[in-house]
Amino acid sequence: MDYFHVNANYIIWKTNHLTVPKEQYTVINRTAASVTFTNLVSPNLQLTCNILTFGQIEQNVYGITVLSGFPPEKPKNLNCIVNEGRKMMCQWDPGRETYLETNFTLKSEWATEKFDDCKTKPDTPNSCLVDYSPVYFVNIEVWVEAENALGNITSDHINFDPIDKVKPNPPRNLSVSNSEELSSILKLSWINPSINSVIRLKYNILYRTKDASTWSQIPPEDTASTRSSFTVQDLKPFTEYVFRVRCMKEDGKGFWSDWSEDASGITYEDRPSKAPSFWYRINPSHSHGYRSVQLIWKTLPPFEANGKILDYEVTLTRWKSYLKNYTVNDTKLTVNLTNDRYTATLTARNIVGKSDASILTIPAYDFQATHPVTDLKAFPKDNMLWVEWTAPSKSVKKYILEWCVLSDKSPCIPDWQQEDGTVHRTYLRGKLMESKCYLITVTPVYTNGPGSPESTKAYLKQAPPSKGPTVRTKKVGKNEAVLEWDQLPVDVQNGFIRNYTIFYRTIIGNETAVNVDSSHTEYTLSSLTSDTLYMVRMTAYTDEGGKDGPEFTFTTPKFAQGEIEAIVVPVCLAFLLTTLLGVLFCFNKRDLIKKHIWPNVPDPSKSHIAQWSPHTPPRHNFNSKDQMYSDGNFTDVSVVEIEANDKKPFPEDLKSLDLFKKEKISTEGHSSGIGGSSCMSSSRPSISSSDENESTQNTSSTVQYSTVVHSGYRHQVPSVQVFSRSESTQPLLDSEERPEDLQLVDNVDSSDGILPRRQYFKQNCNQPETCPDISHFERSKQVSAGNEEDFMRLKQQQISNQNSQSCGSGQMKMFQEVSAADAFGPGTEGQVERFETVGIEAAIDEGMPKSYLPQTVRQGGYMPQ
Amino acid sequence: MRARLTRRTLFSLVLGLLLLSTAAAMRGCVGPYQHLLSQLQRQAHLTEDTSSLLEPYIHLQGLNTPILRGSCTEHPGAFPSKDALRGLSKRSFLRTVNATLDRVLKGLVALQKQLLEQQDLKELETARQNIQGIRNNIHCMSWLLGGSSETAEPMQTGPGSWLQLTSTLDVFQAKLEGCRFLRGYHRFMGSVGWVFREWGESPSRSRRHSPRRALHKGVHRTRLFRRGKRPVPRGQLPW
């Protein structure tokens, strides 16, 4: 310390590299200090002494290992045992753990002699086996000394005679013998241990029947003295007993020996102590006034047989007269009995004697059983199947319990047992199986015969079903499904089915469980989603658990049953109704429709040319209105305009048309079929061509029936080319066949550059939107309503016709109808309507010049006759 | 005065040492008289049984024939007779038994060395331990009776009657001598047992030789021998 120029105040103590607090330091002098530990947490620690040098540097000076622990506690409960023939061993309680090496030494001495110390082994500090054999009848003093680094201590001294600590060897060669005179005794013999020569012994004798698990003990006071044999009384006849013996010092000092080896013996036989259980069964087949009756009985248990049963004696008595005796080795006897009442007795016999007789009344054939037991219950308890009932009001002689396993696979093979008439509860003594359903029947037996049987079902021990129910769908709806299943067969139930649980889920959905009572065999799942695949399985539960059945899948439909019908039928009905209404409407408006679709085409065969002339008043009474329309009285007209610039060859239609033209030319005298066409007539082809020249050349051939060219009066070029259909049944005039005339008109038309290059008329209006009829009608009115400006209007109409050539058909029809009406006067109702229309138009056109009469045929035409 | 005080102090010191030594010597002798007597009776009964030593010895030495058994008789005067023992006072009896057993132990050691060295006769070792136990109980009984088992000389047996396994004897004679010695031993222990049983049956003698009640209550010494009757000289005890 002088080297470091420090004193004891600079000493630092550390334990396991941790600094000890300064409060535990004590400076002894300038160069010494001490440290005090009041409580060490570890029994082994490193203590180092360090000096805090200049610069606060700790310098280790010295270190030691400190072992801490406790001084030994005073050994307690010292006791010794002397196993016969071996050395003495003493044991004690060493006390708490000292955490130090502690030596225990067993010391012993006589008054005149000291024995060698017995030092314990490290692994057994609480016992020691001395090296010397104990000397009996000499008191020895024994004590234990415990010593470690922190001190030593001595136990209390015990002084004893080793003979009082003896544990004798067990009795050996135990044997059992019986007595023919007494069937209730067995004599035990054994050899005592050798220590019997030194001390007196007492004994414990245990016995039990061979099949029993608990022992009975001979009263200790009967075996309190030294002996080598003992006779056990009050035993059951013909019963095997097992014995064992042990011994100890008579005064109770010391220890009991181990038990001897077991020895068994059988008591001698005695007569059967009880009558056998006796019952009968009647064969269902009954013929010729006899009954086949099977008498059955139970073998007596050994404790009642009291020996080996040699045979059984059966006596049958009808009324009170003796009938017959049977000696049977079996436990059943089948006899044919009449329909009378019989009494049967049964006795069992062994080598000593007979049992009491068991009496059974077999009632007459027409006997009616009554008075059954009530409140019959069966339940498992303590691994047995108990049956309990309430006795009938009538005095019962005995009860017969019958039971069998219920199974779908095997028949009910009954077992049975008999109980006394005073018994109201018992257990079935047969070999019962778990998870099997037993049908238990209790029949009271009265003096005059059996009573009515009562039955119940029970399980000795239930188990989960071995198979789950198979669920299936009975009906699947859009949002619900009716599931059904069959009751589980009794062989797989393994218990009473208490309830079912239905688990169903979609592929992605959570599983939903529904509990269903066990009495049900179907269940309706509701709130399902339509058009969804469902997986469903079913679990049947007994009291011991459940078992899943196979999974079943089904898909809910998209539509509910009848939903499609509910949609389709009204739609169909609506459609039908609409159609019907349409038909009715059409029927009602057939004239109007007819007017639009089937124009009233006059029959040419019935037409006649009015014989009139400008100088001759028409035969018909034409009014001014009719006359006003005379020039403009157009008939059905077909106009074909062929584009001149179109260089394409004629299509086949036009070719055929060309042929038709030629044919027409050749037969022009017969081509005046004017009135045979109509707007819908297919015999009037509408031909269009892009070839204007060709069109020009073929103009004459495109004229349908007749083409009336309104060419003005007397070589005056009419401002409007008017086509008029002739109502005449006469052949066409020559002028109609003149192409130059037609060409003139055509040229006029074609010279109009406003017209579209490709236009043609059709009989049917395919583009009504471009030219509705009403507009044509209005335009027609405008045309026909002109008075002073007729010419100009006709010109405009021509232009209008050219612009609206697609609707020319309707417009022409209008004109045609007007013309027809004017020509033939009132006819059909439709005609009347048209007349009305025309009348209005006529009223509008009232001021038209009368020069436009039917006579206004073109130049070269014939004059009406 | 000073000398008187010194003598008193010295006396007290001697007395204290005596009591301490007595207490140390009596450690382990805690049983009551009847218990100790019972132990002695049982020990005597145990050791008088020839099956505990003599019979194994006879079988081991090949002496199990009727003739040899007949020859295996006790040496006269080798052990005190029953009558002689019965005539002794309790303390003399205890000293005599103690001394006799001490010689028996020596004889057993000689027997073990010369005849049974190559053979294992565990009964011999058991007998030796039992004799030591008897001597321990005699010691305690003597203490209870107020004396020491070693304070008086035991009665002497006659010359030449004790076991003498000299080299002059052949093996057979030595075996036979051993057999005769053991028979005398068993007989002697039977006599001892007899006397002890008499102790238990005779309250008067017990009363006469009542055990000391407690060490701290003072030592009540009784005379072992009756007044005017001297111990029988060694070797003079008649058979």
PDB file of N, CA and C in Angstrom, chain A residues 397-453:
ATOM      1  N   LYS A 397     -94.646 -63.563  -6.556  1.00  0.00           N
ATOM      2  CA  LYS A 397     -93.828 -64.686  -6.068  1.00  0.00           C
ATOM      3  C   LYS A 397     -92.368 -64.479  -6.445  1.00  0.00           C
ATOM      4  N   LYS A 398     -92.156 -64.099  -7.666  1.00  0.00           N
ATOM      5  CA  LYS A 398     -90.799 -63.798  -8.131  1.00  0.00           C
ATOM      6  C   LYS A 398     -90.907 -63.000  -9.420  1.00  0.00           C
ATOM      7  N   TYR A 399     -89.797 -62.481  -9.833  1.00  0.00           N
ATOM      8  CA  TYR A 399     -89.735 -61.729 -11.091  1.00  0.00           C
ATOM      9  C   TYR A 399     -88.781 -62.439 -12.040  1.00  0.00           C
ATOM     10  N   ILE A 400     -89.137 -62.400 -13.305  1.00  0.00           N
ATOM     11  CA  ILE A 400     -88.256 -62.914 -14.352  1.00  0.00           C
ATOM     12  C   ILE A 400     -87.836 -61.734 -15.215  1.00  0.00           C
ATOM     13  N   LEU A 401     -86.542 -61.550 -15.326  1.00  0.00           N
ATOM     14  CA  LEU A 401     -85.995 -60.489 -16.166  1.00  0.00           C
ATOM     15  C   LEU A 401     -85.380 -61.143 -17.398  1.00  0.00           C
ATOM     16  N   GLU A 402     -85.811 -60.710 -18.534  1.00  0.00           N
ATOM     17  CA  GLU A 402     -85.257 -61.209 -19.789  1.00  0.00           C
ATOM     18  C   GLU A 402     -84.687 -60.023 -20.564  1.00  0.00           C
ATOM     19  N   TRP A 403     -83.618 -60.284 -21.259  1.00  0.00           N
ATOM     20  CA  TRP A 403     -83.025 -59.217 -22.067  1.00  0.00           C
ATOM     21  C   TRP A 403     -82.323 -59.817 -23.274  1.00  0.00           C
ATOM     22  N   CYS A 404     -82.201 -59.006 -24.291  1.00  0.00           N
ATOM     23  CA  CYS A 404     -81.493 -59.418 -25.493  1.00  0.00           C
ATOM     24  C   CYS A 404     -80.974 -58.173 -26.200  1.00  0.00           C
ATOM     25  N   VAL A 405     -80.045 -58.396 -27.079  1.00  0.00           N
ATOM     26  CA  VAL A 405     -79.461 -57.305 -27.842  1.00  0.00           C
ATOM     27  C   VAL A 405     -80.333 -57.023 -29.053  1.00  0.00           C
ATOM     28  N   LEU A 406     -80.725 -55.784 -29.183  1.00  0.00           N
ATOM     29  CA  LEU A 406     -81.494 -55.397 -30.364  1.00  0.00           C
ATOM     30  C   LEU A 406     -80.532 -55.160 -31.517  1.00  0.00           C
ATOM     31  N   SER A 407     -80.804 -55.820 -32.616  1.00  0.00           N
ATOM     32  CA  SER A 407     -79.931 -55.681 -33.771  1.00  0.00           C
ATOM     33  C   SER A 407     -80.729 -55.903 -35.036  1.00  0.00           C
ATOM     34  N   ASP A 408     -80.309 -55.218 -36.073  1.00  0.00           N
ATOM     35  CA  ASP A 408     -80.944 -55.437 -37.372  1.00  0.00           C
ATOM     36  C   ASP A 408     -80.356 -56.642 -38.078  1.00  0.00           C
ATOM     37  N   LYS A 409     -79.234 -57.084 -37.573  1.00  0.00           N
ATOM     38  CA  LYS A 409     -78.520 -58.154 -38.268  1.00  0.00           C
ATOM     39  C   LYS A 409     -78.759 -59.527 -37.655  1.00  0.00           C
ATOM     40  N   SER A 410     -79.020 -59.558 -36.386  1.00  0.00           N
ATOM     41  CA  SER A 410     -79.176 -60.854 -35.736  1.00  0.00           C
ATOM     42  C   SER A 410     -80.454 -60.849 -34.918  1.00  0.00           C
ATOM     43  N   PRO A 411     -81.019 -62.014 -34.718  1.00  0.00           N
ATOM     44  CA  PRO A 411     -82.269 -62.077 -33.957  1.00  0.00           C
ATOM     45  C   PRO A 411     -82.027 -61.819 -32.482  1.00  0.00           C
ATOM     46  N   CYS A 412     -83.084 -61.568 -31.783  1.00  0.00           N
ATOM     47  CA  CYS A 412     -83.032 -61.285 -30.347  1.00  0.00           C
ATOM     48  C   CYS A 412     -82.928 -62.606 -29.602  1.00  0.00           C
ATOM     49  N   ILE A 413     -81.738 -62.865 -29.072  1.00  0.00           N
ATOM     50  CA  ILE A 413     -81.529 -64.105 -28.312  1.00  0.00           C
ATOM     51  C   ILE A 413     -81.568 -63.738 -26.834  1.00  0.00           C
ATOM     52  N   PRO A 414     -82.648 -64.079 -26.174  1.00  0.00           N
ATOM     53  CA  PRO A 414     -82.812 -63.565 -24.812  1.00  0.00           C
ATOM     54  C   PRO A 414     -82.005 -64.341 -23.784  1.00  0.00           C
ATOM     55  N   ASP A 415     -81.539 -63.600 -22.817  1.00  0.00           N
ATOM     56  CA  ASP A 415     -80.975 -64.174 -21.605  1.00  0.00           C
ATOM     57  C   ASP A 415     -81.939 -63.798 -20.491  1.00  0.00           C
ATOM     58  N   TRP A 416     -81.813 -64.433 -19.356  1.00  0.00           N
ATOM     59  CA  TRP A 416     -82.788 -64.159 -18.314  1.00  0.00           C
ATOM     60  C   TRP A 416     -82.193 -64.409 -16.949  1.00  0.00           C
ATOM     61  N   GLN A 417     -82.871 -63.894 -15.960  1.00  0.00           N
ATOM     62  CA  GLN A 417     -82.509 -64.143 -14.581  1.00  0.00           C
ATOM     63  C   GLN A 417     -83.750 -64.016 -13.719  1.00  0.00           C
ATOM     64  N   GLN A 418     -83.661 -64.569 -12.539  1.00  0.00           N
ATOM     65  CA  GLN A 418     -84.808 -64.598 -11.633  1.00  0.00           C
ATOM     66  C   GLN A 418     -84.492 -63.798 -10.382  1.00  0.00           C
ATOM     67  N   GLU A 419     -85.488 -63.070  -9.924  1.00  0.00           N
ATOM     68  CA  GLU A 419     -85.330 -62.309  -8.693  1.00  0.00           C
ATOM     69  C   GLU A 419     -86.481 -62.645  -7.751  1.00  0.00           C
ATOM     70  N   ASP A 420     -86.202 -62.493  -6.481  1.00  0.00           N
ATOM     71  CA  ASP A 420     -87.246 -62.757  -5.496  1.00  0.00           C
ATOM     72  C   ASP A 420     -88.373 -61.744  -5.621  1.00  0.00           C
ATOM     73  N   GLY A 421     -89.516 -62.117  -5.079  1.00  0.00           N
ATOM     74  CA  GLY A 421     -90.675 -61.241  -5.173  1.00  0.00           C
ATOM     75  C   GLY A 421     -90.538 -59.963  -4.375  1.00  0.00           C
ATOM     76  N   THR A 422     -89.597 -59.921  -3.474  1.00  0.00           N
ATOM     77  CA  THR A 422     -89.411 -58.703  -2.670  1.00  0.00           C
ATOM     78  C   THR A 422     -88.464 -57.703  -3.329  1.00  0.00           C
ATOM     79  N   VAL A 423     -87.849 -58.133  -4.391  1.00  0.00           N
ATOM     80  CA  VAL A 423     -86.853 -57.279  -5.045  1.00  0.00           C
ATOM     81  C   VAL A 423     -87.550 -56.314  -5.993  1.00  0.00           C
ATOM     82  N   HIS A 424     -87.139 -55.087  -5.948  1.00  0.00           N
ATOM     83  CA  HIS A 424     -87.677 -54.076  -6.872  1.00  0.00           C
ATOM     84  C   HIS A 424     -86.583 -53.454  -7.719  1.00  0.00           C
ATOM     85  N   ARG A 425     -85.379 -53.811  -7.436  1.00  0.00           N
ATOM     86  CA  ARG A 425     -84.267 -53.265  -8.219  1.00  0.00           C
ATOM     87  C   ARG A 425     -83.133 -54.284  -8.227  1.00  0.00           C
ATOM     88  N   THR A 426     -82.586 -54.487  -9.374  1.00  0.00           N
ATOM     89  CA  THR A 426     -81.480 -55.421  -9.493  1.00  0.00           C
ATOM     90  C   THR A 426     -80.658 -55.042 -10.718  1.00  0.00           C
ATOM     91  N   TYR A 427     -79.588 -55.731 -10.916  1.00  0.00           N
ATOM     92  CA  TYR A 427     -78.784 -55.500 -12.109  1.00  0.00           C
ATOM     93  C   TYR A 427     -78.735 -56.777 -12.933  1.00  0.00           C
ATOM     94  N   LEU A 428     -78.522 -56.609 -14.194  1.00  0.00           N
ATOM     95  CA  LEU A 428     -78.487 -57.764 -15.094  1.00  0.00           C
ATOM     96  C   LEU A 428     -77.152 -58.467 -14.908  1.00  0.00           C
ATOM     97  N   ARG A 429     -77.222 -59.739 -14.594  1.00  0.00           N
ATOM     98  CA  ARG A 429     -76.013 -60.480 -14.254  1.00  0.00           C
ATOM     99  C   ARG A 429     -75.398 -61.207 -15.435  1.00  0.00           C
ATOM    100  N   GLY A 430     -75.920 -60.955 -16.584  1.00  0.00           N
ATOM    101  CA  GLY A 430     -75.321 -61.568 -17.765  1.00  0.00           C
ATOM    102  C   GLY A 430     -74.087 -60.809 -18.209  1.00  0.00           C
ATOM    103  N   LYS A 431     -73.465 -61.336 -19.217  1.00  0.00           N
ATOM    104  CA  LYS A 431     -72.290 -60.672 -19.781  1.00  0.00           C
ATOM    105  C   LYS A 431     -72.781 -59.645 -20.798  1.00  0.00           C
ATOM    106  N   LEU A 432     -72.791 -58.435 -20.391  1.00  0.00           N
ATOM    107  CA  LEU A 432     -73.326 -57.375 -21.232  1.00  0.00           C
ATOM    108  C   LEU A 432     -72.202 -56.681 -21.984  1.00  0.00           C
ATOM    109  N   MET A 433     -72.563 -56.182 -23.121  1.00  0.00           N
ATOM    110  CA  MET A 433     -71.590 -55.474 -23.958  1.00  0.00           C
ATOM    111  C   MET A 433     -71.924 -53.988 -23.989  1.00  0.00           C
ATOM    112  N   GLU A 434     -70.904 -53.235 -24.142  1.00  0.00           N
ATOM    113  CA  GLU A 434     -71.087 -51.795 -24.264  1.00  0.00           C
ATOM    114  C   GLU A 434     -71.583 -51.448 -25.670  1.00  0.00           C
ATOM    115  N   SER A 435     -72.238 -50.332 -25.758  1.00  0.00           N
ATOM    116  CA  SER A 435     -72.704 -49.786 -27.043  1.00  0.00           C
ATOM    117  C   SER A 435     -73.741 -50.675 -27.711  1.00  0.00           C
ATOM    118  N   LYS A 436     -74.356 -51.544 -26.951  1.00  0.00           N
ATOM    119  CA  LYS A 436     -75.413 -52.389 -27.503  1.00  0.00           C
ATOM    120  C   LYS A 436     -76.731 -52.019 -26.842  1.00  0.00           C
ATOM    121  N   CYS A 437     -77.758 -52.023 -27.659  1.00  0.00           N
ATOM    122  CA  CYS A 437     -79.078 -51.677 -27.143  1.00  0.00           C
ATOM    123  C   CYS A 437     -79.736 -52.951 -26.620  1.00  0.00           C
ATOM    124  N   TYR A 438     -80.097 -52.919 -25.369  1.00  0.00           N
ATOM    125  CA  TYR A 438     -80.712 -54.087 -24.752  1.00  0.00           C
ATOM    126  C   TYR A 438     -82.208 -53.835 -24.563  1.00  0.00           C
ATOM    127  N   LEU A 439     -82.957 -54.812 -24.978  1.00  0.00           N
ATOM    128  CA  LEU A 439     -84.394 -54.791 -24.726  1.00  0.00           C
ATOM    129  C   LEU A 439     -84.627 -55.627 -23.479  1.00  0.00           C
ATOM    130  N   ILE A 440     -85.104 -54.993 -22.446  1.00  0.00           N
ATOM    131  CA  ILE A 440     -85.236 -55.638 -21.135  1.00  0.00           C
ATOM    132  C   ILE A 440     -86.718 -55.803 -20.832  1.00  0.00           C
ATOM    133  N   THR A 441     -87.071 -56.992 -20.457  1.00  0.00           N
ATOM    134  CA  THR A 441     -88.468 -57.299 -20.149  1.00  0.00           C
ATOM    135  C   THR A 441     -88.549 -57.850 -18.732  1.00  0.00           C
ATOM    136  N   VAL A 442     -89.474 -57.325 -17.973  1.00  0.00           N
ATOM    137  CA  VAL A 442     -89.691 -57.789 -16.595  1.00  0.00           C
ATOM    138  C   VAL A 442     -91.082 -58.408 -16.520  1.00  0.00           C
ATOM    139  N   THR A 443     -91.123 -59.628 -16.064  1.00  0.00           N
ATOM    140  CA  THR A 443     -92.394 -60.344 -15.949  1.00  0.00           C
ATOM    141  C   THR A 443     -92.592 -60.742 -14.491  1.00  0.00           C
ATOM    142  N   PRO A 444     -93.627 -60.249 -13.866  1.00  0.00           N
ATOM    143  CA  PRO A 444     -93.916 -60.720 -12.501  1.00  0.00           C
ATOM    144  C   PRO A 444     -94.541 -62.111 -12.563  1.00  0.00           C
ATOM    145  N   VAL A 445     -94.185 -62.929 -11.621  1.00  0.00           N
ATOM    146  CA  VAL A 445     -94.733 -64.285 -11.585  1.00  0.00           C
ATOM    147  C   VAL A 445     -95.562 -64.421 -10.316  1.00  0.00           C
ATOM    148  N   TYR A 446     -96.802 -64.796 -10.531  1.00  0.00           N
ATOM    149  CA  TYR A 446     -97.720 -64.964  -9.409  1.00  0.00           C
ATOM    150  C   TYR A 446     -97.933 -66.453  -9.160  1.00  0.00           C
ATOM    151  N   THR A 447     -98.695 -66.717  -8.184  1.00  0.00           N
ATOM    152  CA  THR A 447     -98.918 -68.117  -7.825  1.00  0.00           C
ATOM    153  C   THR A 447     -99.640 -68.859  -8.929  1.00  0.00           C
ATOM    154  N   ASN A 448    -100.525 -68.189  -9.581  1.00  0.00           N
ATOM    155  CA  ASN A 448    -101.319 -68.851 -10.616  1.00  0.00           C
ATOM    156  C   ASN A 448    -100.728 -68.682 -12.014  1.00  0.00           C
ATOM    157  N   GLY A 449     -99.556 -68.078 -12.112  1.00  0.00           N
ATOM    158  CA  GLY A 449     -98.941 -67.944 -13.429  1.00  0.00           C
ATOM    159  C   GLY A 449     -98.282 -66.597 -13.604  1.00  0.00           C
ATOM    160  N   PRO A 450     -97.708 -66.391 -14.768  1.00  0.00           N
ATOM    161  CA  PRO A 450     -96.981 -65.134 -14.993  1.00  0.00           C
ATOM    162  C   PRO A 450     -97.926 -63.964 -15.224  1.00  0.00           C
ATOM    163  N   GLY A 451     -97.460 -62.780 -14.896  1.00  0.00           N
ATOM    164  CA  GLY A 451     -98.202 -61.563 -15.180  1.00  0.00           C
ATOM    165  C   GLY A 451     -97.795 -61.006 -16.528  1.00  0.00           C
ATOM    166  N   SER A 452     -98.343 -59.855 -16.840  1.00  0.00           N
ATOM    167  CA  SER A 452     -98.032 -59.240 -18.135  1.00  0.00           C
ATOM    168  C   SER A 452     -96.608 -58.700 -18.108  1.00  0.00           C
ATOM    169  N   PRO A 453     -95.873 -58.932 -19.166  1.00  0.00           N
ATOM    170  CA  PRO A 453     -94.492 -58.419 -19.198  1.00  0.00           C
ATOM    171  C   PRO A 453     -94.472 -56.942 -19.562  1.00  0.00           C
TER     172      PRO A 453
END
